[in-house]
mmCIF file with all atom_site columns, C-alpha atoms and ligand atoms in Angstrom:
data_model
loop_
_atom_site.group_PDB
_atom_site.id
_atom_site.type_symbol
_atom_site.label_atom_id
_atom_site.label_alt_id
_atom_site.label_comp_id
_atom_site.label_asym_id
_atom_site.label_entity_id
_atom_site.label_seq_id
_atom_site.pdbx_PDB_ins_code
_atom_site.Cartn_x
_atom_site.Cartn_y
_atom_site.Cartn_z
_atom_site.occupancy
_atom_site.B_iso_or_equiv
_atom_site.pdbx_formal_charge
_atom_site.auth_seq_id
_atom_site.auth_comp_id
_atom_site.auth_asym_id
_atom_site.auth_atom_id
_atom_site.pdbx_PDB_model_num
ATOM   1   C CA  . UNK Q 1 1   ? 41.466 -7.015 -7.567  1.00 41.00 ? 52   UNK Q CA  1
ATOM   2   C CA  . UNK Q 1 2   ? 39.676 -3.545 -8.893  1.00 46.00 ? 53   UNK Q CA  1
ATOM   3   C CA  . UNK Q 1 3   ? 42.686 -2.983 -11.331 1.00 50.00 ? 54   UNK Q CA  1
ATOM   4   C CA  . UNK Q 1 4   ? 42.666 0.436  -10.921 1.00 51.00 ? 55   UNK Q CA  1
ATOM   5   C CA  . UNK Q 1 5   ? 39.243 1.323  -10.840 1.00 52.00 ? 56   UNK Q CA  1
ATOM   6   C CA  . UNK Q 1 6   ? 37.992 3.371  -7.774  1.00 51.00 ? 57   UNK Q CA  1
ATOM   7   C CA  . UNK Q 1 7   ? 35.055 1.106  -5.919  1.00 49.00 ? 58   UNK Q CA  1
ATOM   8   C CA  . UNK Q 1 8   ? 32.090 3.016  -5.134  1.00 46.00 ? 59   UNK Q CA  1
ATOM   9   C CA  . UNK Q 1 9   ? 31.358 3.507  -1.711  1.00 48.00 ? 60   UNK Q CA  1
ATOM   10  C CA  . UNK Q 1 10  ? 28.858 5.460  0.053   1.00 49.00 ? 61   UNK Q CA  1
ATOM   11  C CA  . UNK Q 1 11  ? 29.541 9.118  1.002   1.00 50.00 ? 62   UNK Q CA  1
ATOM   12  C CA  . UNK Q 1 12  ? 30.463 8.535  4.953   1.00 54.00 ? 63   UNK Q CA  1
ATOM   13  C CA  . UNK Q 1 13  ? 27.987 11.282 6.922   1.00 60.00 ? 64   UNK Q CA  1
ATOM   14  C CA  . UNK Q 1 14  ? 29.745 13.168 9.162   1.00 88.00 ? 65   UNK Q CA  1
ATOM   15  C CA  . UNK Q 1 15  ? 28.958 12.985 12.963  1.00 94.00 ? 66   UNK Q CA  1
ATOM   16  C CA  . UNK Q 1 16  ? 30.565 14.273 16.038  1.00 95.00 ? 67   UNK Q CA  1
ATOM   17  C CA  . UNK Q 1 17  ? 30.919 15.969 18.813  1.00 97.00 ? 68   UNK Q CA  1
ATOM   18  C CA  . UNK Q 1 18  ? 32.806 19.236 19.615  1.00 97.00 ? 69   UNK Q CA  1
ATOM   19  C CA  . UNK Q 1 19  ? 32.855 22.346 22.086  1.00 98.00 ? 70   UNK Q CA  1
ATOM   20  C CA  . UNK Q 1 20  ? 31.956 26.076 21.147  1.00 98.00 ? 71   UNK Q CA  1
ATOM   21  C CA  . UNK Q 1 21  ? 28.929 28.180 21.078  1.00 98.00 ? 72   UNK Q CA  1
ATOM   22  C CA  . UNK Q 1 22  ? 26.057 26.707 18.817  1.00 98.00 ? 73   UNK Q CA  1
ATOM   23  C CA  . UNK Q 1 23  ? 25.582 30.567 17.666  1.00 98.00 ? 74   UNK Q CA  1
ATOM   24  C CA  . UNK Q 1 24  ? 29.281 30.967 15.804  1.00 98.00 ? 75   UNK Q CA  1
ATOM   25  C CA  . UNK Q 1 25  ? 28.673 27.797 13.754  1.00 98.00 ? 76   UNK Q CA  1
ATOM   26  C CA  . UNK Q 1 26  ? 28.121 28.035 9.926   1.00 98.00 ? 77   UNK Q CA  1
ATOM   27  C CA  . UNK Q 1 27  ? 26.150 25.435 8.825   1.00 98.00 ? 78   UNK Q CA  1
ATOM   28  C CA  . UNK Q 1 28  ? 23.019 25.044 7.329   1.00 98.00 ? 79   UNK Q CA  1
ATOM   29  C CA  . UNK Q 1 29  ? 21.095 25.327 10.145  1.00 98.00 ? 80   UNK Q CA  1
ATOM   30  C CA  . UNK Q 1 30  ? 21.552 25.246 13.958  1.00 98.00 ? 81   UNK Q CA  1
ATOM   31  C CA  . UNK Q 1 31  ? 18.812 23.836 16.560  1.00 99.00 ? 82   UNK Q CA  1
ATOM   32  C CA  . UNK Q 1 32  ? 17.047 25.972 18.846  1.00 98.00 ? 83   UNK Q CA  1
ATOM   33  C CA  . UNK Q 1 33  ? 16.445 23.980 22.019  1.00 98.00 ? 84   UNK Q CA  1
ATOM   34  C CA  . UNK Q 1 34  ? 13.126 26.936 22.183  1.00 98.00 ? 85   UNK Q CA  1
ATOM   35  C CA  . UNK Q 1 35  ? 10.081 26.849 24.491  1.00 97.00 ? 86   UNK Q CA  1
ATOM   36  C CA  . UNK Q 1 36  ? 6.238  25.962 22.647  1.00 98.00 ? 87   UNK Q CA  1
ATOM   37  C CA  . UNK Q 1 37  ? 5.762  29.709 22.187  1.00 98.00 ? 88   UNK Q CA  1
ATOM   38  C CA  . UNK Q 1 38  ? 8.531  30.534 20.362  1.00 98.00 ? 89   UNK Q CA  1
ATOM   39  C CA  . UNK Q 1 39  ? 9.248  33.557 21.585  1.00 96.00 ? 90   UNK Q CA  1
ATOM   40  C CA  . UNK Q 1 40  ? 12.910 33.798 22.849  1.00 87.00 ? 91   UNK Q CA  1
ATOM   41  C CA  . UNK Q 1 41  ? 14.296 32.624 26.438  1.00 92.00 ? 92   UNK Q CA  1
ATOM   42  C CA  . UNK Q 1 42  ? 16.725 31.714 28.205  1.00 95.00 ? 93   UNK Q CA  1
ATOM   43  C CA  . UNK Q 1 43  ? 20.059 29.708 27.318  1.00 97.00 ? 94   UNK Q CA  1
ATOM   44  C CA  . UNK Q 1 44  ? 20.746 28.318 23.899  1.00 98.00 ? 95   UNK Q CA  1
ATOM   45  C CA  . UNK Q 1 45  ? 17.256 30.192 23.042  1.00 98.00 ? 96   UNK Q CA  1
ATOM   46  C CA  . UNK Q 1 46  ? 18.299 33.373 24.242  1.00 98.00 ? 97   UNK Q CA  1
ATOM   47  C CA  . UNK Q 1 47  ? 21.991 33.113 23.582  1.00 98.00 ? 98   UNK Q CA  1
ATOM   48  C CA  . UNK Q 1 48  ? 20.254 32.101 19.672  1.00 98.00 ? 99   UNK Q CA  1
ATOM   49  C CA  . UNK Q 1 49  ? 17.889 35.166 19.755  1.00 98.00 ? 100  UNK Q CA  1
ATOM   50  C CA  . UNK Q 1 50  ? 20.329 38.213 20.460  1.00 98.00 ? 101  UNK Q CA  1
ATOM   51  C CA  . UNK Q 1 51  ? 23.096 36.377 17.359  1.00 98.00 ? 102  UNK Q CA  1
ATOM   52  C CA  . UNK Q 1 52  ? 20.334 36.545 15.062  1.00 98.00 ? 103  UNK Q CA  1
ATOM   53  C CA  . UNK Q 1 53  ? 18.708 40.054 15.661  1.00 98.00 ? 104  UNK Q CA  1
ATOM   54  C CA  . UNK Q 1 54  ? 15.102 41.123 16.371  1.00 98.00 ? 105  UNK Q CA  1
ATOM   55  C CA  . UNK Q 1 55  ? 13.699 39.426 12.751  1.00 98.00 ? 106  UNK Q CA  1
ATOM   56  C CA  . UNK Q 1 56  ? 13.956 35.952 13.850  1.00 98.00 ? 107  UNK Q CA  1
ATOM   57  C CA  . UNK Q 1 57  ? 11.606 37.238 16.747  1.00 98.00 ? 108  UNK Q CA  1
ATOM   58  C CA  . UNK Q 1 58  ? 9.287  38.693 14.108  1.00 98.00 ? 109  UNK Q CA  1
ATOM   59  C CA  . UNK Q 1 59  ? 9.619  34.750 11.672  1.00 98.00 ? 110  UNK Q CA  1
ATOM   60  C CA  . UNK Q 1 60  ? 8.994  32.727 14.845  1.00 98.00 ? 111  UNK Q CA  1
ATOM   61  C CA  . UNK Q 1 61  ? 5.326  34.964 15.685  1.00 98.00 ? 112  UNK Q CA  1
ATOM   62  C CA  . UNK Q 1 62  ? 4.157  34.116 12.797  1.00 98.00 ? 113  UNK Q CA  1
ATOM   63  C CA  . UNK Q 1 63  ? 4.740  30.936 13.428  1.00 98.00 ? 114  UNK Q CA  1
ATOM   64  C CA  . UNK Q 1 64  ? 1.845  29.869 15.943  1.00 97.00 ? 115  UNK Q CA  1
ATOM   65  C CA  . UNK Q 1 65  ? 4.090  28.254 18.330  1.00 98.00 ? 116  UNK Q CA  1
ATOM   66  C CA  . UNK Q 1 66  ? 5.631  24.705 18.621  1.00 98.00 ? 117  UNK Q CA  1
ATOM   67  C CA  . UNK Q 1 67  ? 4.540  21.368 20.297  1.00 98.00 ? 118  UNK Q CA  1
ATOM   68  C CA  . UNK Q 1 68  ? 6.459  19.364 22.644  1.00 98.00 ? 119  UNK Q CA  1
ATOM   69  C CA  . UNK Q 1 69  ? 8.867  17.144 20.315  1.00 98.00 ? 120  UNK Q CA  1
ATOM   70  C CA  . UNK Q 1 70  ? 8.096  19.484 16.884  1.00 98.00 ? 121  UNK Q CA  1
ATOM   71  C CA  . UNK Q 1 71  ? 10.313 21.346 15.099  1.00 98.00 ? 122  UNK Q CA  1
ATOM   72  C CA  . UNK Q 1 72  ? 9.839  24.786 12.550  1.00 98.00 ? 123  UNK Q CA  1
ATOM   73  C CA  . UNK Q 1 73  ? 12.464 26.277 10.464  1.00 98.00 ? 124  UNK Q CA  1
ATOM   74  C CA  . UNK Q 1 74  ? 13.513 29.905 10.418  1.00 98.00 ? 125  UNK Q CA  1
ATOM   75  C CA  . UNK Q 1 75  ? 15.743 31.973 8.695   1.00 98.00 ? 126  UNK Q CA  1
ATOM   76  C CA  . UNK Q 1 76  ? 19.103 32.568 10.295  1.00 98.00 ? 127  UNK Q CA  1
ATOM   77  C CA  . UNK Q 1 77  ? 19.047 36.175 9.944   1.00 98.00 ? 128  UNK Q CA  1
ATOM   78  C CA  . UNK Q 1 78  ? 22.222 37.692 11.438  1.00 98.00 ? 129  UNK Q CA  1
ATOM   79  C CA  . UNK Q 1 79  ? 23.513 34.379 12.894  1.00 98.00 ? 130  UNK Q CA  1
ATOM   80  C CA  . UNK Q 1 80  ? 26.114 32.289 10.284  1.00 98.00 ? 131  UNK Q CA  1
ATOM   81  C CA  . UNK Q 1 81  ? 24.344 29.416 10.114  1.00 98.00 ? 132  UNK Q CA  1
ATOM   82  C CA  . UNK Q 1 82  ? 21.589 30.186 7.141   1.00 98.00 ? 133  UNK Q CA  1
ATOM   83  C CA  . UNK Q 1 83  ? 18.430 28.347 8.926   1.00 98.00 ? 134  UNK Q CA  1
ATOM   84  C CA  . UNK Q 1 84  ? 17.287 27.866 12.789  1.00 98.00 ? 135  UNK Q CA  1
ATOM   85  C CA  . UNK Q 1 85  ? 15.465 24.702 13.072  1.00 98.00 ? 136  UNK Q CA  1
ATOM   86  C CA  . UNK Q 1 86  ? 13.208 25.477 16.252  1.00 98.00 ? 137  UNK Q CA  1
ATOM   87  C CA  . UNK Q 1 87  ? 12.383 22.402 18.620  1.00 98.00 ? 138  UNK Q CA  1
ATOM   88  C CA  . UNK Q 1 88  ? 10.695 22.235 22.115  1.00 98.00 ? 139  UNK Q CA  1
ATOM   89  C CA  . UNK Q 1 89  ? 12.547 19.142 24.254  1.00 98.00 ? 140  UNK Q CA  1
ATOM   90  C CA  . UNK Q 1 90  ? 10.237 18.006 27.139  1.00 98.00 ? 141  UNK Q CA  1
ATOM   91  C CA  . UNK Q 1 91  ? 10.683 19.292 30.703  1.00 98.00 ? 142  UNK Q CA  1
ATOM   92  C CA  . UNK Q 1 92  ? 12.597 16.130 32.679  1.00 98.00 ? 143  UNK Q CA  1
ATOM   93  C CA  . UNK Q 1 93  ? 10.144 15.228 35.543  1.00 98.00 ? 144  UNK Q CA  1
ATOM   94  C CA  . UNK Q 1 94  ? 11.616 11.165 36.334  1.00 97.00 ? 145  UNK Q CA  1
ATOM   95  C CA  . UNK Q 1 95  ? 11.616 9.995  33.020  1.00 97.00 ? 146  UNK Q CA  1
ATOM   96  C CA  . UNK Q 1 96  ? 8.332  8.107  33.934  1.00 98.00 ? 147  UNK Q CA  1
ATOM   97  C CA  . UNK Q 1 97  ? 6.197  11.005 31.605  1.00 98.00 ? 148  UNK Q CA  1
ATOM   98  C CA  . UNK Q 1 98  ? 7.203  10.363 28.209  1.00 98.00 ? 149  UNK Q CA  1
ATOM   99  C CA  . UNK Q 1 99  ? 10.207 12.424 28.416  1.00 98.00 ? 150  UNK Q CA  1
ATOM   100 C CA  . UNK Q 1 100 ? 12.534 9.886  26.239  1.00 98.00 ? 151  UNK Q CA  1
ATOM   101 C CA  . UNK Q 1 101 ? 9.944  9.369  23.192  1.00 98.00 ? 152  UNK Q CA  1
ATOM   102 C CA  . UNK Q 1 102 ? 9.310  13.341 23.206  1.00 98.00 ? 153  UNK Q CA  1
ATOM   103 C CA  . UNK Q 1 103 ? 12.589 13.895 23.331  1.00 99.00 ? 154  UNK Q CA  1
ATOM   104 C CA  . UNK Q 1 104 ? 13.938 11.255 20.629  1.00 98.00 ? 155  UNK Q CA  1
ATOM   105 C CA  . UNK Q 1 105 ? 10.911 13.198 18.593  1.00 98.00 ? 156  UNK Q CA  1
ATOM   106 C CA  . UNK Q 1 106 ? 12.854 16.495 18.872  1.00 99.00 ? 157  UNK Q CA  1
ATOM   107 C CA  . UNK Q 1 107 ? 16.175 15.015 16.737  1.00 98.00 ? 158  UNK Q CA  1
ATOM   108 C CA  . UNK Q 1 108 ? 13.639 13.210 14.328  1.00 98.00 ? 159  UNK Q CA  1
ATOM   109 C CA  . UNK Q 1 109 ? 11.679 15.799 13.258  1.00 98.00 ? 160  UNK Q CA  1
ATOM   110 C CA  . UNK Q 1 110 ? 14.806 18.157 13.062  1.00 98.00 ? 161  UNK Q CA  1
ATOM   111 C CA  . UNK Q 1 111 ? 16.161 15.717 11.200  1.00 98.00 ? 162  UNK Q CA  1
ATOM   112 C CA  . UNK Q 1 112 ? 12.846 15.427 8.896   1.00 98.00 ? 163  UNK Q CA  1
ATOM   113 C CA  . UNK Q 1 113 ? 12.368 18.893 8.505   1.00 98.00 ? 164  UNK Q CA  1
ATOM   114 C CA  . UNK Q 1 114 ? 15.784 19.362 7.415   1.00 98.00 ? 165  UNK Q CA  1
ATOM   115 C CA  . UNK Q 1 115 ? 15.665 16.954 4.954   1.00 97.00 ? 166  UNK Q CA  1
ATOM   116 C CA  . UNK Q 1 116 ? 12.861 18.210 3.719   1.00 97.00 ? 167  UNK Q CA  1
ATOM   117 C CA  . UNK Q 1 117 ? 14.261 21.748 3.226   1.00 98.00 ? 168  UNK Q CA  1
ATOM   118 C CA  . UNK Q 1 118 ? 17.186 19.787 1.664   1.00 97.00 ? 169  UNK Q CA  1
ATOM   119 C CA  . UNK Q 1 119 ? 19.787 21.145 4.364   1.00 98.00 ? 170  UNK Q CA  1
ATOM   120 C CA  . UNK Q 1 120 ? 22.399 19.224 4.511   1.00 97.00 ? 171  UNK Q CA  1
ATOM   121 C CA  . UNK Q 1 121 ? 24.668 20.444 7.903   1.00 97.00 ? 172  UNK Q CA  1
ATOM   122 C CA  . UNK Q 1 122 ? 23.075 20.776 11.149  1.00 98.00 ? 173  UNK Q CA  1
ATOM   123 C CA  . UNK Q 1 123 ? 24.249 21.179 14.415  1.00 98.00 ? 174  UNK Q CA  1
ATOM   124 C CA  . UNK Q 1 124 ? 22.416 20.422 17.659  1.00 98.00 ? 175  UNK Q CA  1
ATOM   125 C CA  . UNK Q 1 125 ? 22.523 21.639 21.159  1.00 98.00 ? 176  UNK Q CA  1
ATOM   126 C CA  . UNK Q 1 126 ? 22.148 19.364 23.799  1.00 98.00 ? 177  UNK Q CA  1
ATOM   127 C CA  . UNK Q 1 127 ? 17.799 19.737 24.305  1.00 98.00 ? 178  UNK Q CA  1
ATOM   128 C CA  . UNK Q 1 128 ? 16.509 19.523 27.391  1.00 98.00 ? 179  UNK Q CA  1
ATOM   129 C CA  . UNK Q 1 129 ? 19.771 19.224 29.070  1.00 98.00 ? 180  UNK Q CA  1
ATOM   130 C CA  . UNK Q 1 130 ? 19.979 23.111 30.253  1.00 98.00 ? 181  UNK Q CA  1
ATOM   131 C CA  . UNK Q 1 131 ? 17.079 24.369 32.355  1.00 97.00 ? 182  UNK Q CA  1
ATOM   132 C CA  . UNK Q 1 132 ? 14.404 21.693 31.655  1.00 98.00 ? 183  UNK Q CA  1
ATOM   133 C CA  . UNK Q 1 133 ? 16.277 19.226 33.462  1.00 98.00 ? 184  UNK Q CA  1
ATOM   134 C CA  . UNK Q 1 134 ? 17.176 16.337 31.276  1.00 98.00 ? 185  UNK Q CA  1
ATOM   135 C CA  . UNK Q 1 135 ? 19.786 14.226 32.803  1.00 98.00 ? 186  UNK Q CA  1
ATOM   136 C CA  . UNK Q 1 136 ? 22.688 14.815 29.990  1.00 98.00 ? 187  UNK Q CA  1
ATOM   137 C CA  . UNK Q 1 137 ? 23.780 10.594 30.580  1.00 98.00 ? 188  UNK Q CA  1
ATOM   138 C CA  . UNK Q 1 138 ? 20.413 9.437  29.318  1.00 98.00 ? 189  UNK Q CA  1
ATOM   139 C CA  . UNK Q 1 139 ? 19.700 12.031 27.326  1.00 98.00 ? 190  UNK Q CA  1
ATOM   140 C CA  . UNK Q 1 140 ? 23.154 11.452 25.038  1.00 98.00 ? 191  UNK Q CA  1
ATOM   141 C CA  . UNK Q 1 141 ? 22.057 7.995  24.047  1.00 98.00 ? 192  UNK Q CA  1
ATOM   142 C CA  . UNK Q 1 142 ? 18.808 9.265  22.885  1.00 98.00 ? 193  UNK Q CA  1
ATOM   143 C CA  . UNK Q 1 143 ? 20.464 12.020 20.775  1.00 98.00 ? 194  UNK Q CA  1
ATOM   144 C CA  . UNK Q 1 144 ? 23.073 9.341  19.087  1.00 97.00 ? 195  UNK Q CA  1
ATOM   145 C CA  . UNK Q 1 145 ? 20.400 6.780  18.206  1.00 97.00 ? 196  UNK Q CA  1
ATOM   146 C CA  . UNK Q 1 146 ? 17.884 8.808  17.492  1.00 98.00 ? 197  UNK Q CA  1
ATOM   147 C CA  . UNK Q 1 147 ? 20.235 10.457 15.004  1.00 97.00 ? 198  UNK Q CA  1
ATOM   148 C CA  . UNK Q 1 148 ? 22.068 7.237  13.388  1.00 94.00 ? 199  UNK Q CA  1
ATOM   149 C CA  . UNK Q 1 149 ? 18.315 6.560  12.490  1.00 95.00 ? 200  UNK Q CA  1
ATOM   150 C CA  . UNK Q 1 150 ? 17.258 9.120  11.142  1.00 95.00 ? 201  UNK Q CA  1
ATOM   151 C CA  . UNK Q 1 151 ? 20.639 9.203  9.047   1.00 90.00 ? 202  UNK Q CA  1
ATOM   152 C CA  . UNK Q 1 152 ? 19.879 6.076  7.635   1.00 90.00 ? 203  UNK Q CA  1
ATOM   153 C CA  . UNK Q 1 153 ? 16.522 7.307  6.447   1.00 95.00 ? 204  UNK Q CA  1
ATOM   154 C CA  . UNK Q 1 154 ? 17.938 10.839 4.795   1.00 95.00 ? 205  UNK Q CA  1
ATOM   155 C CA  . UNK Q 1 155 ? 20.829 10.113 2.877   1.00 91.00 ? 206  UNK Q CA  1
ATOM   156 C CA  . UNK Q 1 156 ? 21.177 13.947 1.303   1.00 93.00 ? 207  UNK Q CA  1
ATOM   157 C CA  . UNK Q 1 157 ? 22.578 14.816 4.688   1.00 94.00 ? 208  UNK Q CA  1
ATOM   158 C CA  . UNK Q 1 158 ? 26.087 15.149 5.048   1.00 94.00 ? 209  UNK Q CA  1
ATOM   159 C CA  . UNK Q 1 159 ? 27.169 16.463 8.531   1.00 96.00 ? 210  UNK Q CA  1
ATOM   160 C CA  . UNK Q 1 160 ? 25.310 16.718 11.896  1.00 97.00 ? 211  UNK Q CA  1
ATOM   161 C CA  . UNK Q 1 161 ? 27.141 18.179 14.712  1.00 98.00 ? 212  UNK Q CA  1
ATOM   162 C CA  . UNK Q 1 162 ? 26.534 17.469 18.596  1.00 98.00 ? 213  UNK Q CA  1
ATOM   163 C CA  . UNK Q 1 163 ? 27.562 20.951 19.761  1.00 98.00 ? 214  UNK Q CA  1
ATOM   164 C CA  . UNK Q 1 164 ? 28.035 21.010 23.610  1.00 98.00 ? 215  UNK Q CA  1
ATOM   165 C CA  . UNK Q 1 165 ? 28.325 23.803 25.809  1.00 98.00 ? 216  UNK Q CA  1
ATOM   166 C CA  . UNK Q 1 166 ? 31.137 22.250 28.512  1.00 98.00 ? 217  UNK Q CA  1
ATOM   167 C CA  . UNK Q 1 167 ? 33.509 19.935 28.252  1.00 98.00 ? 218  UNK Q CA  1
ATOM   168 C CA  . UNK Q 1 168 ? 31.622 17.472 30.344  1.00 98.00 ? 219  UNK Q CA  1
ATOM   169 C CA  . UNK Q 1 169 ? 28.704 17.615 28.437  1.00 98.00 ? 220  UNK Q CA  1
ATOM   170 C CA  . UNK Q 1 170 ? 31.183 16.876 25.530  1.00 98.00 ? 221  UNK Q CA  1
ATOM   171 C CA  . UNK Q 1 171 ? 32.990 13.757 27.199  1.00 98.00 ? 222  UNK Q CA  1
ATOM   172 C CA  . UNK Q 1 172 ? 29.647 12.468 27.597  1.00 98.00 ? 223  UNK Q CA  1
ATOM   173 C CA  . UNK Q 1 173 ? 28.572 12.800 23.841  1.00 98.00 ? 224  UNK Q CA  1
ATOM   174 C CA  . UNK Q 1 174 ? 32.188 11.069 22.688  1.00 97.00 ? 225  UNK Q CA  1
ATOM   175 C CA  . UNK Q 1 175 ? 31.769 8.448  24.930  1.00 97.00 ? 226  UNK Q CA  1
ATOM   176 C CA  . UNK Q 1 176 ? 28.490 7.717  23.758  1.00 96.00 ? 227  UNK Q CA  1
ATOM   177 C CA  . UNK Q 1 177 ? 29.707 8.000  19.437  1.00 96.00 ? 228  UNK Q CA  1
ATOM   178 C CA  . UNK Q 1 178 ? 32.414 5.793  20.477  1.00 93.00 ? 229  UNK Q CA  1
ATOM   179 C CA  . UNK Q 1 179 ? 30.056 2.980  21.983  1.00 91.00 ? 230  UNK Q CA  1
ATOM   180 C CA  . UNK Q 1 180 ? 27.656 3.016  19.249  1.00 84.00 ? 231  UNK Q CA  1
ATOM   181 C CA  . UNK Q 1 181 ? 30.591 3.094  16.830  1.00 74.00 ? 232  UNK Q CA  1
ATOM   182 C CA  . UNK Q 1 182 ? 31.653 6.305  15.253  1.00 55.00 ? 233  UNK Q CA  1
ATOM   183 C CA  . UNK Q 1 183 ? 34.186 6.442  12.765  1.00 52.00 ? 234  UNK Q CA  1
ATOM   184 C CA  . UNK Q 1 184 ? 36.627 7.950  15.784  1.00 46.00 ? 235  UNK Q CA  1
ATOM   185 C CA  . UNK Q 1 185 ? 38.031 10.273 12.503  1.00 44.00 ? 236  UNK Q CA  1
ATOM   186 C CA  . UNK Q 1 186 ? 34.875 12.098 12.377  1.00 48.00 ? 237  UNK Q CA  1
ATOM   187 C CA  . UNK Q 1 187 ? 34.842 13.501 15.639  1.00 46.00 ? 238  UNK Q CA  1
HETATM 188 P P1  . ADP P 2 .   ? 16.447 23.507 27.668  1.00 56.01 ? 1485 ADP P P1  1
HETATM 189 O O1  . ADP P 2 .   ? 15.399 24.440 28.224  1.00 56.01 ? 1485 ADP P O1  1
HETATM 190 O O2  . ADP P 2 .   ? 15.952 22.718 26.473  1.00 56.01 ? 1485 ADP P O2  1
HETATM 191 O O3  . ADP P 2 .   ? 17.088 22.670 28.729  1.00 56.01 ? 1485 ADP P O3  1
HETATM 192 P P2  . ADP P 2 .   ? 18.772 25.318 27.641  1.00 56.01 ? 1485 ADP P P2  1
HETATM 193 O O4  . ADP P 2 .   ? 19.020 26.439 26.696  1.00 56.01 ? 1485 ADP P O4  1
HETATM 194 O O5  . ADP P 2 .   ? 18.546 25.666 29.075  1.00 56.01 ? 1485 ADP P O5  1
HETATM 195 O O6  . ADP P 2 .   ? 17.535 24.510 27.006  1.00 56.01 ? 1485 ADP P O6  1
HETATM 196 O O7  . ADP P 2 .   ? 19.959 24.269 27.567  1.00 56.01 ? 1485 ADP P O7  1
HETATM 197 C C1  . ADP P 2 .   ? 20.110 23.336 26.539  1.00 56.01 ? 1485 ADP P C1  1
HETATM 198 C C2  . ADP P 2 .   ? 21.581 23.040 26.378  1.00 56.01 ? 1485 ADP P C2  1
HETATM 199 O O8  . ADP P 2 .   ? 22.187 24.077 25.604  1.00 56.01 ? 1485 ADP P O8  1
HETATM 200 C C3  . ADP P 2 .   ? 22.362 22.952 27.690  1.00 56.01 ? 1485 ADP P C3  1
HETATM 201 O O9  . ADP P 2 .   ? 23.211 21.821 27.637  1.00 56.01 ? 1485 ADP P O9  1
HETATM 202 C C4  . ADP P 2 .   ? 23.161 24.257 27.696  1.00 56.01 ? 1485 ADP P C4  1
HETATM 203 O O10 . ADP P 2 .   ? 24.395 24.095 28.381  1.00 56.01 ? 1485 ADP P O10 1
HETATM 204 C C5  . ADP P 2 .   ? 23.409 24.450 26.221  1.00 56.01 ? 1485 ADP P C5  1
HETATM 205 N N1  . ADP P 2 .   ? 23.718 25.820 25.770  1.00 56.01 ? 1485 ADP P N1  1
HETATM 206 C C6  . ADP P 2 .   ? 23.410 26.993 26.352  1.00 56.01 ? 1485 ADP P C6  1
HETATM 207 N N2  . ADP P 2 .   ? 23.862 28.012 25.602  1.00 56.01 ? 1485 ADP P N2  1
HETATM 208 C C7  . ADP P 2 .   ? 24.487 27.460 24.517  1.00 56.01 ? 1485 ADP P C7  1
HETATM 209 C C8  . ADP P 2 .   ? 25.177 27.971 23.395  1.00 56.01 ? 1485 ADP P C8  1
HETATM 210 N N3  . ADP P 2 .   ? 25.327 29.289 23.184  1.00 56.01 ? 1485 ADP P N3  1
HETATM 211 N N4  . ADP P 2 .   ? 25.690 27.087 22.492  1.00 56.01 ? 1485 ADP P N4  1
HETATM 212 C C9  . ADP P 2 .   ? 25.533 25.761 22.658  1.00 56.01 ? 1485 ADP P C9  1
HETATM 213 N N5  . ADP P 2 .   ? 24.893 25.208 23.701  1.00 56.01 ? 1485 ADP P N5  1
HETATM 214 C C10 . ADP P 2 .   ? 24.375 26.047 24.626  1.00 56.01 ? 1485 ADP P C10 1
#
């Protein structure tokens, strides 16, 4: 046996799923599921906007805009979380356009530019699944793998929250951790 002596193992990231407005969470940074000019809207962008006060307006015109499945980093400003990672999801047409790799791109470079500002909590909404359209049942398995992935890749990150906005939305995302085999604790 180990005769005492603790066994290494690696630090387990933290993934799940929960319920409750992206804007009350304090993490390192929350996603902004924005639109490519980065200048406030509706939904999670709006509902993002008014928590964090009229600088984060100022930050993101400076900021030249964002590209379908890109992502820039803001200060949080007023909101809890300390950083707003800003992504544009595509607009769900029939899933014929490209809308899975642009949208798999979103959680990547989220992920990448997190890890490259050496955050190590983030919490995403569900993109593309408000207004532009995006079928939440295919776009949950996207989010999940995409994300596992990209964990793999960035070990300094420690906790990434899927932070739906009805309890439907949230069924969907469990049902999905549980199939690709989330440590049910960490839910
Ligand atoms: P998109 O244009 O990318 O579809 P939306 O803001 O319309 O963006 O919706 C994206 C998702 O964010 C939807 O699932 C919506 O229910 C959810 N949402 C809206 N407001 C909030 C909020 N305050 N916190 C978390 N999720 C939210």
């Amino acid at each position: 046996m180990h005769d005492g002596v603790p066994v290494p193992t690696a630090m387990p990231l933290r993934l799940r799923a929960i319920c409750a407005d992206i804007t009350t969470l304090a993490l390192d940074a929350i996603v902004n599921a924005a639109n490519s000019s980065l200048l406030g809207g509706g939904g999670v962008d709006g509902a993002i906007h008014r928590a964090a006060g009229p600088e984060l307006l100022q930050e993101c015109r400076l900021l030249g805009g964002c590209r379908v499945g890109d992502a820039k980093l803001t200060r949080g400003y007023r909101l809890p979380a300390r950083q707003v990672i800003h992504t544009v999801g595509p607009v769900w047409q029939d899933g014929t356009h490209g809308e899975p790799d642009r949208l798999a791109s979103c959680y990547r470079r989220c992920i990448e530019v997190a890890a490259g500002a050496g955050l190590r909590s983030i919490a995403f909404p569900g993109i593309s699944t408000g207004v532009y359209g995006y079928p939440v049942e295919l776009a949950a398995p996207i989010a999940v793998t995409t994300v596992r992935e990209q964990m793999a890749r960035h070990p300094g990150l420690a906790e990434i929250v899927f932070c739906c906005y009805s309890e439907l939305h949230l069924a969907i995302y469990r049902r999905q951790l549980d199939a690709s085999g989330a440590d049910p604790e960490a839910r």
